[in-house]
Coordinates of C-alpha atoms (C1' of nucleotides) in Angstrom, one line a residue:
Chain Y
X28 CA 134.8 133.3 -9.8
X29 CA 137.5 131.1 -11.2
X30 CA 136.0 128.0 -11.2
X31 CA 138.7 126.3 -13.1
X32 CA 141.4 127.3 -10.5
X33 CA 140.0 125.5 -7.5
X34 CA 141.5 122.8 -5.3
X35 CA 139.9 119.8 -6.3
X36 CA 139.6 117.9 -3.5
X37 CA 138.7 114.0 -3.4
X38 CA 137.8 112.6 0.0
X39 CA 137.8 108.4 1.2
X40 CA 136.0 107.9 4.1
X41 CA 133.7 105.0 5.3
X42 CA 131.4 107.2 7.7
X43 CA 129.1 108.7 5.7
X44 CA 128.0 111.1 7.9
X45 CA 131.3 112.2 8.2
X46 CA 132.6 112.2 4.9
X47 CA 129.6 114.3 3.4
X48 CA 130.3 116.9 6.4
X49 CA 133.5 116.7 5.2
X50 CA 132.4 117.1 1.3
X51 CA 129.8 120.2 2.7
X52 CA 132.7 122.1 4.2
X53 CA 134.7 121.9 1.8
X54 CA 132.8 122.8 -0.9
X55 CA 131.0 125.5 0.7
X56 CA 134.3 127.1 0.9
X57 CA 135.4 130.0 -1.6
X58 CA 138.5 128.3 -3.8
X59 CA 137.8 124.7 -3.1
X60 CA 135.6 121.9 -5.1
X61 CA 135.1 117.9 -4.1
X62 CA 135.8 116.1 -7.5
X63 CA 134.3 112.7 -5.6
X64 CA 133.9 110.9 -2.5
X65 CA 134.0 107.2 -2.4
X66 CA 133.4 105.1 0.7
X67 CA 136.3 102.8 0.3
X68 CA 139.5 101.8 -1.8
X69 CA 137.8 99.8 -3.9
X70 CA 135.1 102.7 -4.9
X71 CA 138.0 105.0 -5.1
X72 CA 139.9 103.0 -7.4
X73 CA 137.3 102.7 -10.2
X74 CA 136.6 106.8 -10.1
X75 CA 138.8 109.0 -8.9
X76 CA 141.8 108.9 -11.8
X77 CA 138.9 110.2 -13.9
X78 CA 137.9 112.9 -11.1
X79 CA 141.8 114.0 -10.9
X80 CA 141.9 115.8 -7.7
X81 CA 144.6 117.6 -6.3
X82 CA 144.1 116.5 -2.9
X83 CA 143.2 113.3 -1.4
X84 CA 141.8 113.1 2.0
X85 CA 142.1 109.6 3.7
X86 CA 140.7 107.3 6.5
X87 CA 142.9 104.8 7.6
X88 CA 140.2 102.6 8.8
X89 CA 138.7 101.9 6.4
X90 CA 136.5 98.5 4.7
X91 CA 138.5 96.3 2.4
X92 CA 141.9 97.2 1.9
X93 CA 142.7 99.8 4.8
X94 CA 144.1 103.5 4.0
X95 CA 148.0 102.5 4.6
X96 CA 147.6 99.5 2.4
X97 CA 145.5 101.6 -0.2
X98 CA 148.2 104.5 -0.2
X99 CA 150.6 103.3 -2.6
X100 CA 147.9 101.7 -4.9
X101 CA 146.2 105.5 -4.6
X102 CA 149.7 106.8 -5.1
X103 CA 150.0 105.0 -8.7
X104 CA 146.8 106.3 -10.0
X105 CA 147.5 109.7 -9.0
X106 CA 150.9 110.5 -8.6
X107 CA 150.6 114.1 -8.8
X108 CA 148.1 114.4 -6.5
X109 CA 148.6 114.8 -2.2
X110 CA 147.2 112.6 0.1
X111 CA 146.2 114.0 3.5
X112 CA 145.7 110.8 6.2
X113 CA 142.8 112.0 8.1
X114 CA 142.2 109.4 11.1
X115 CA 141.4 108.9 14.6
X116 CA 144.6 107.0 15.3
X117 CA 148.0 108.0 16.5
X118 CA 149.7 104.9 16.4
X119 CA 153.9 105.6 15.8
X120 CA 154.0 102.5 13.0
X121 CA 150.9 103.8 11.7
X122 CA 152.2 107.5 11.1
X123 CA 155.3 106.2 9.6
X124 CA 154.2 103.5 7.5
X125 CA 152.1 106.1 6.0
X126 CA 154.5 108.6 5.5
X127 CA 156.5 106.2 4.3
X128 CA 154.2 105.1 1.9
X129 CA 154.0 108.9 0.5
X130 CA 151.2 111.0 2.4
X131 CA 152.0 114.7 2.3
X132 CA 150.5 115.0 5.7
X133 CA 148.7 113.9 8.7
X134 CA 145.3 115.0 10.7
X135 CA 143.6 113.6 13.5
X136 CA 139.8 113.7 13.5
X137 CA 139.4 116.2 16.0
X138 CA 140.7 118.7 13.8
X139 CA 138.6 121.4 13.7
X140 CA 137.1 122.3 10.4
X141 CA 139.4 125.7 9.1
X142 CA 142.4 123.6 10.3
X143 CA 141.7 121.1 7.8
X144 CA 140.7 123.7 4.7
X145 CA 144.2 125.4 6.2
X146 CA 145.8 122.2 5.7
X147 CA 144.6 121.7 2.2
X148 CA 146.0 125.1 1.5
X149 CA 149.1 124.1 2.9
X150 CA 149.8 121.2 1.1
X151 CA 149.5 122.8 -2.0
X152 CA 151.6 125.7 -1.1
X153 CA 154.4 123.0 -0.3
X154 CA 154.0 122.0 3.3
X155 CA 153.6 119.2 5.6
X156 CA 150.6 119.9 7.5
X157 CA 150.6 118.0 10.8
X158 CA 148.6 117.6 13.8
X159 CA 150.3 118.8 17.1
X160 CA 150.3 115.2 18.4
X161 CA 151.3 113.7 15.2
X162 CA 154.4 116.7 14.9
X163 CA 156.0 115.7 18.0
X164 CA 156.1 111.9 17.4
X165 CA 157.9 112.5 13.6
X166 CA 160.1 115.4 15.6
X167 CA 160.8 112.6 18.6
X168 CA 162.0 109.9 16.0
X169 CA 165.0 111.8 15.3
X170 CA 166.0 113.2 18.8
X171 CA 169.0 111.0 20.1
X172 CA 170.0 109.4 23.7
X173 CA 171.8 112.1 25.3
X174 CA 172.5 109.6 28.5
X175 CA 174.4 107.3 25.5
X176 CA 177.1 105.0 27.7
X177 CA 179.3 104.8 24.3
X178 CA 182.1 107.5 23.9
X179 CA 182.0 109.7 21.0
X180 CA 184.7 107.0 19.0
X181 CA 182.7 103.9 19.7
X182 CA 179.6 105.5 18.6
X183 CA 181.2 106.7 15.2
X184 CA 182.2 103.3 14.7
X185 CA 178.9 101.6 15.6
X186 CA 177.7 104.1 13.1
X187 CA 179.6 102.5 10.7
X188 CA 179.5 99.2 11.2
X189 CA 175.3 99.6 11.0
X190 CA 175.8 100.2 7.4
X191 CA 176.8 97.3 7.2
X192 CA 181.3 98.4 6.7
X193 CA 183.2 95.6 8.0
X194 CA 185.9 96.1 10.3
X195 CA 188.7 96.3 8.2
X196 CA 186.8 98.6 6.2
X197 CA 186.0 100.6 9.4
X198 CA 189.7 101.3 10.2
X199 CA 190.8 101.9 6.5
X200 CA 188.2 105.2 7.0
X201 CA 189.1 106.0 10.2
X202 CA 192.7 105.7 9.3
X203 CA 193.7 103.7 12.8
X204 CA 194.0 100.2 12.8
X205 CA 191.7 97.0 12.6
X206 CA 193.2 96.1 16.2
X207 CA 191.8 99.4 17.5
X208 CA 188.7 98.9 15.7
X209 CA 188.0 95.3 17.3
X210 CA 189.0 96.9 20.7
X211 CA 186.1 99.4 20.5
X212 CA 183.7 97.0 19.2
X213 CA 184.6 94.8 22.4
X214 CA 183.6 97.3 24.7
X215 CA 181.0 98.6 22.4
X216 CA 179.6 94.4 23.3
X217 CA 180.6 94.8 26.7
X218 CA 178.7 98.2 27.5
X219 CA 175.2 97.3 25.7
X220 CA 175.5 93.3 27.0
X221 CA 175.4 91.8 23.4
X222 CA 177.4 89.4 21.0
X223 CA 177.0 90.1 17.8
X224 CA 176.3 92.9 15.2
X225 CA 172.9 92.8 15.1
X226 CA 172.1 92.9 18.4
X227 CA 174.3 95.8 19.3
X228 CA 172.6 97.8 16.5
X229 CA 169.0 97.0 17.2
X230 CA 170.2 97.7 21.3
X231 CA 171.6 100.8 20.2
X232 CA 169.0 102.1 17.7
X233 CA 166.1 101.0 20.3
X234 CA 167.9 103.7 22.6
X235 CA 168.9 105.5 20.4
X236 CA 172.3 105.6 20.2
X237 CA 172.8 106.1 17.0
Chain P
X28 CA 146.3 138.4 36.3
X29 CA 148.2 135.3 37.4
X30 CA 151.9 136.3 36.5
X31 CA 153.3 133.1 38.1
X32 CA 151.6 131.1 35.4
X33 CA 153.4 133.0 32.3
X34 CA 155.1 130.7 29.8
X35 CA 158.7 131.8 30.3
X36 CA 160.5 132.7 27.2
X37 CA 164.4 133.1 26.7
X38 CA 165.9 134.3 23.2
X39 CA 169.2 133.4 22.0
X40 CA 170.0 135.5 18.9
X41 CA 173.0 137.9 18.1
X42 CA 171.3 140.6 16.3
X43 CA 170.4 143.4 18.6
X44 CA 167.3 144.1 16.3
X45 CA 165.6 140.9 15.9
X46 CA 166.5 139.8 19.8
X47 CA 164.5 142.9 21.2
X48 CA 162.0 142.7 18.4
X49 CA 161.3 139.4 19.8
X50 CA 161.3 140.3 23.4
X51 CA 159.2 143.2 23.0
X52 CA 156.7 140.9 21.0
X53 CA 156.9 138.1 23.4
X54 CA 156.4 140.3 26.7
X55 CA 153.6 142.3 25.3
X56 CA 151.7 139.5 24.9
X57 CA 149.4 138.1 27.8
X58 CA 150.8 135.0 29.1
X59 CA 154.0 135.1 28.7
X60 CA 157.4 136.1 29.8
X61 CA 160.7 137.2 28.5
X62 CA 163.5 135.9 31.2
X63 CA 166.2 136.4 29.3
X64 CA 168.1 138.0 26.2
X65 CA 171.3 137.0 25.1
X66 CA 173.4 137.4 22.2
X67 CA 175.7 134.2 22.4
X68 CA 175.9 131.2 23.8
X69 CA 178.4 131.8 26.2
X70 CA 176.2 134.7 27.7
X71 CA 173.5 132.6 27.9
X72 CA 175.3 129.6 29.8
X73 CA 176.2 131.5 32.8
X74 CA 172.9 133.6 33.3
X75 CA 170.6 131.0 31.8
X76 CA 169.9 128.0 34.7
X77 CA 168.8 130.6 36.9
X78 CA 166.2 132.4 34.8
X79 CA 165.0 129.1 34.3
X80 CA 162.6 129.5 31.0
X81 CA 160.1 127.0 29.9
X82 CA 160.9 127.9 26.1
X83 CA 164.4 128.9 24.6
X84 CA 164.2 130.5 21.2
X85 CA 167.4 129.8 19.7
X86 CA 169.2 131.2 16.7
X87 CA 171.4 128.3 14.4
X88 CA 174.1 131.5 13.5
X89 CA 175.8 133.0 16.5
X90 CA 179.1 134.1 17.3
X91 CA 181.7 131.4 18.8
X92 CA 179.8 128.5 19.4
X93 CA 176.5 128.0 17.1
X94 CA 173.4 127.3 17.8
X95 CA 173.4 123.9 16.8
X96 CA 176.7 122.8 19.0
X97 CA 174.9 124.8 21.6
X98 CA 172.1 122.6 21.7
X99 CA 172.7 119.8 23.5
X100 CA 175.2 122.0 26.3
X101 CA 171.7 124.4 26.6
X102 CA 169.8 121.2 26.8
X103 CA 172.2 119.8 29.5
X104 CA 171.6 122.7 31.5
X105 CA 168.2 123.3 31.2
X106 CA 167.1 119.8 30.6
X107 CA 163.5 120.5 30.7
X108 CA 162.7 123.4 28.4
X109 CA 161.6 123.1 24.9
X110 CA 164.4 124.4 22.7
X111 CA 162.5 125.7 19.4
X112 CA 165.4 126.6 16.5
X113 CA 164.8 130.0 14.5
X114 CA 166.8 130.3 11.6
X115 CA 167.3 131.4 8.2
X116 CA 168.7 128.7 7.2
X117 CA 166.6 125.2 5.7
X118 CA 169.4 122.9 5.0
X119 CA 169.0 119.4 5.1
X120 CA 171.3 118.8 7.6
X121 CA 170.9 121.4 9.6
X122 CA 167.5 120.4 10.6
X123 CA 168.1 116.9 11.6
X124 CA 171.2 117.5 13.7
X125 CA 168.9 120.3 15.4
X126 CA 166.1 117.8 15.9
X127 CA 168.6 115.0 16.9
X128 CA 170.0 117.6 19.4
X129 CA 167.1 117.5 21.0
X130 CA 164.8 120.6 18.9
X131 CA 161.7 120.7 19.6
X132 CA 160.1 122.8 17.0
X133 CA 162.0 124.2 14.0
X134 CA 161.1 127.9 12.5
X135 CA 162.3 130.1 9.8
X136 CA 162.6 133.5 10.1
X137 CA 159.9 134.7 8.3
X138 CA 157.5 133.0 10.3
X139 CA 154.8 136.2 11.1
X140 CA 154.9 136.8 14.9
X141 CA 151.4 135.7 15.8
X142 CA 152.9 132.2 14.6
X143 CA 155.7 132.2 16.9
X144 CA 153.8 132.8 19.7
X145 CA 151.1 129.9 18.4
X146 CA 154.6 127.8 18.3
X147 CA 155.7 128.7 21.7
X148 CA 152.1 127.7 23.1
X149 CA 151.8 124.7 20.9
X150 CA 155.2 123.2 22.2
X151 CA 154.2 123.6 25.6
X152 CA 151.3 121.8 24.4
X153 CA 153.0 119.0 23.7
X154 CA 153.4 119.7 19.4
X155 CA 156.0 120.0 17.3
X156 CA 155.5 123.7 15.8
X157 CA 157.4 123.6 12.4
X158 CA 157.7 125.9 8.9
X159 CA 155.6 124.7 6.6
X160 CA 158.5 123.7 4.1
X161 CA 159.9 122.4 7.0
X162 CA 157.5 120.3 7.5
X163 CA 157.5 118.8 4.3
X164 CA 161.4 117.8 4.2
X165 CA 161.0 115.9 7.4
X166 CA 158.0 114.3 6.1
X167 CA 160.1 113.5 2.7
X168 CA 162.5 112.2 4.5
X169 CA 160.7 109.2 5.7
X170 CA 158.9 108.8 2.4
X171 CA 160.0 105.4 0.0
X172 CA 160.8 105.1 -3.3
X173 CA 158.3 103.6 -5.2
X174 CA 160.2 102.9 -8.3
X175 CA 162.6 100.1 -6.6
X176 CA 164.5 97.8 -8.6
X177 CA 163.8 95.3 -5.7
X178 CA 161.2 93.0 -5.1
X179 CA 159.5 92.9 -2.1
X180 CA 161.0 89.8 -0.8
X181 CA 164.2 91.5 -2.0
X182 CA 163.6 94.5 0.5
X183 CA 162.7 92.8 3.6
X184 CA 165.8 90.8 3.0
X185 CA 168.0 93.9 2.4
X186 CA 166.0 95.2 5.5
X187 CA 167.2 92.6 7.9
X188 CA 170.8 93.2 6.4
X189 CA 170.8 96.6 7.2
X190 CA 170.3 95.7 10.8
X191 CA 173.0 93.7 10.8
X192 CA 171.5 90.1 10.4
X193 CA 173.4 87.2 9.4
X194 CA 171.7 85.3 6.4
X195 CA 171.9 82.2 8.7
X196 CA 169.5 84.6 10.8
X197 CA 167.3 85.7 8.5
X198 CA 166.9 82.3 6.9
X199 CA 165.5 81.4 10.5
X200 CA 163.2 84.4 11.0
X201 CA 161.8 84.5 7.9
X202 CA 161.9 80.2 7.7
X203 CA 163.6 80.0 4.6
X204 CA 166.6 78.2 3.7
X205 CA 170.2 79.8 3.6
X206 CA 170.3 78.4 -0.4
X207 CA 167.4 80.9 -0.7
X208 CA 168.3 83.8 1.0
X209 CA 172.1 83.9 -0.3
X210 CA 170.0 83.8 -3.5
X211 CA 167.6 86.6 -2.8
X212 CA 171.1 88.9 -2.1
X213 CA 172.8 87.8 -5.6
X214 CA 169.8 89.1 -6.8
X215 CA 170.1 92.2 -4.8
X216 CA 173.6 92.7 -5.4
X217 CA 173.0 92.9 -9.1
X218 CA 170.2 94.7 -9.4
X219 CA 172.0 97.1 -6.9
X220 CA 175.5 96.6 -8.9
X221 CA 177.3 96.0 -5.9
X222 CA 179.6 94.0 -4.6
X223 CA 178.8 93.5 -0.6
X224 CA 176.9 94.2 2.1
X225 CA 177.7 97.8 3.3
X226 CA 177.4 99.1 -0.7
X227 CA 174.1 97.6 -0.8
X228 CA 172.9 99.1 2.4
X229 CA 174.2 102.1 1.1
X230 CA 173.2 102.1 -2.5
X231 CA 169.3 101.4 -1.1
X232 CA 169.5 104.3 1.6
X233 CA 170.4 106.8 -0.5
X234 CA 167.7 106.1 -3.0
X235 CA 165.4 105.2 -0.4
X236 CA 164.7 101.7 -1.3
X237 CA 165.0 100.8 2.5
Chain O
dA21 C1' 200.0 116.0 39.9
dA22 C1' 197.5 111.8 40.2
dA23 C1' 193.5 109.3 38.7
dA24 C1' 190.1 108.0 35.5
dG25 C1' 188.7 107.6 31.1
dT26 C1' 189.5 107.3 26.2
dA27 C1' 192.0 105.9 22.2
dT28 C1' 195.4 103.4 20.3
dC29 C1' 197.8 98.9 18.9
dA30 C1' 199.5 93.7 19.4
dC31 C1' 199.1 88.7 19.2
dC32 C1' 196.5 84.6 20.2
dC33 C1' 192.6 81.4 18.8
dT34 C1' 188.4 79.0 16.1
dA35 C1' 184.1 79.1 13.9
dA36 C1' 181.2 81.5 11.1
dA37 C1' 180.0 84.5 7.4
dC38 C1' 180.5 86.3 2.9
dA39 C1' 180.9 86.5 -2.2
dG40 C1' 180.3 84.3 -6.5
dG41 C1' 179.0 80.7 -10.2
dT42 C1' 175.4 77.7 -12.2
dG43 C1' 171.2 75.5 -12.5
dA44 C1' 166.4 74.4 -11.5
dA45 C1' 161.7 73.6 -9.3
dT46 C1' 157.7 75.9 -7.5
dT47 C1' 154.5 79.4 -6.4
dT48 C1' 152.2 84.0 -7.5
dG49 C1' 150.2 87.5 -10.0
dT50 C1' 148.1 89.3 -14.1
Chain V
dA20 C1' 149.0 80.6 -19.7
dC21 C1' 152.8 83.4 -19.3
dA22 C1' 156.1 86.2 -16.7
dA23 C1' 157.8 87.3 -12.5
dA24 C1' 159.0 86.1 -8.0
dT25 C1' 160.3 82.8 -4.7
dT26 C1' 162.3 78.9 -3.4
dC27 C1' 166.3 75.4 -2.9
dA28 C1' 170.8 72.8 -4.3
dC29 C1' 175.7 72.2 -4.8
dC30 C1' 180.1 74.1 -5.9
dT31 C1' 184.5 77.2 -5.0
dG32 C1' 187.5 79.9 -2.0
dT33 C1' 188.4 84.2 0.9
dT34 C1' 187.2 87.2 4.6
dT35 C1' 185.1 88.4 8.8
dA36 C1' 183.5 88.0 13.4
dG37 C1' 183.9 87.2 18.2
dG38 C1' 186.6 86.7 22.2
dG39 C1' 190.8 86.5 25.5
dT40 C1' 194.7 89.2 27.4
dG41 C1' 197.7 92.9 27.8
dA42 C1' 200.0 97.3 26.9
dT43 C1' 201.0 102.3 25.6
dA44 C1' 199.7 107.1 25.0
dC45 C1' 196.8 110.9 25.0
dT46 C1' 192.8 113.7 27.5
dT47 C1' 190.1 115.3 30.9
dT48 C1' 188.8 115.8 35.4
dT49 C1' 189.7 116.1 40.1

DNA sequence: AAAAGTATCACCCTAAACAGGTGAATTTGT
DNA sequence: ACAAATTCACCTGTTTAGGGTGATACTTTT
């Protein structure tokens, strides 16, 4: 057996009766080795560039410095290497602030135990392995308002004007004039009951608008 | 066997072959039901309400309208089924106008067919069944770039620009002075080399800096 | 064909916001 | 202790924003 052509795997996980489950299954299974497990960030951080794994298996609750906040730190050590957030929650600003931050993917605990080596695999092979839960959230963030009360013009234009274009700019791109433009954005105002730039974009991204 | 509790299925795909490979797959299987078979969207519009399907398979590339305009007219009419795109194609923006439209799941064509029935239970399931490289690009595209120019002070600032903020504003929320923050943006402004708001919001998007 | 909705442009007004230059004190992080 | 980051000050002038009121033309729906 190839030894030398294994996943490593590193795992960071408080519990210690579930991370060594964790380390059994995995490296009871054919094509997979645990480099190191560490109980925290701080353990982690000492170890684990040494240990080089491929994948990184993370708890988000975690003592110290939690798994979001220890994400990017992790991600400096080992840039090469994939992080897989492994936790109980399924907290939106959770899920994106670690994404955000640079995980590869994201399992809940109740994960059964070939899902996870399956998501290990996956990872490697170039995907995004995601819990069911977790996938519908990330897929939700991009759906739009259908029931939007702004026409199709006043939408492109509030589009516009939340990258920050101003309104002259606005009508030079659109090629109709800065009167028009103000006239949308007057009953762009008038139809999401704000005043003022920001408020219309945070109303319309809220509902998403835009 | 309790046919009245089938997952109904409809397939919206132009090619004869892969639309009654589909069906036969899909109606051979215990639990579920084909309703439908059409090979456009204009077929589908008229025959569609009343077979009423819980799951519409839906191809991107069809004759006269495609898949993707057809989205949110399908989704209009059938506002409650799960709409999961089957495609060939893995551009970019192909994906995130289908999940904007309202997508529910996102599949390439090469998915094996045990998968797409796993993705037509795991919608109804509440998931988000996706490719695994599909998968990955929407996870990228939510991921930071580490390697900012920008401080972190400098970020939330640009942050609060980007949603249309006045620095008056975000002197007030983040209970700094104005001197300060119209410091902060000189700052940004060069590292960015730009010249005013809507270049900066734009220069940080695109390499994800924001 | 009429009505409703959408998109277009015009002219008025005032206050606020923006962009840029230069310099400097203070606090943080390593 | 040093460098980087954050904070504030004072100066200049130009541009933008927000709001009121009204009107014309093009689409879509009824």
């Amino acid at each position: 057996m190839a030894r030398d052509l294994d996943i490593r795997v590193a795992i960071i996980e408080d519990d210690e009766t579930i991370r060594e489950g964790y380390a059994y299954l995995i490296g009871n299974t054919e094509g997979y080795k645990v480099t190191g497990t560490y109980p925290s960030y701080e353990d982690a951080a000492r170890k684990i560039a040494h240990d080089d794994p491929d994948v990184l298996l993370l708890d988000v609750e975690l003592p110290g410095i939690s798994g979001i906040d220890a994400l990017p730190k992790l991600k400096k050590i080992l840039p090469e290497a994939y992080i897989l957030i492994l936790t109980v929650y399924e907290q939106e600003d959770l899920i994106f602030r670690a994404l955000g931050s640079g995980a590869s993917g994201y399992l809940t605990k109740n994960t059964p135990h070939e899902k996870i080596i399956a998501a290990i695999h996956e990872v490697m092979e170039g995907g995004g392995p995601m819990s069911a839960h977790i996938a519908r959230m990330v897929i939700s963030s991009f759906k739009r308002n259908e029931e939007t009360p702004l026409t199709r013009r006043e939408t492109e234009i509030l589009e516009h004007i939340s990258i920050g274009k101003s309104r002259k700019r606005i009508a030079q791109e659109l090629f109709i004039d800065l009167e028009t433009v103000k006239s949308h954005i007057k009953n762009i105002y008038h139809k999401l009951n704000v005043h003022s730039k920001a408020d219309a974009i945070k109303a319309a991204r809220d509902n998403k608008f835009i």
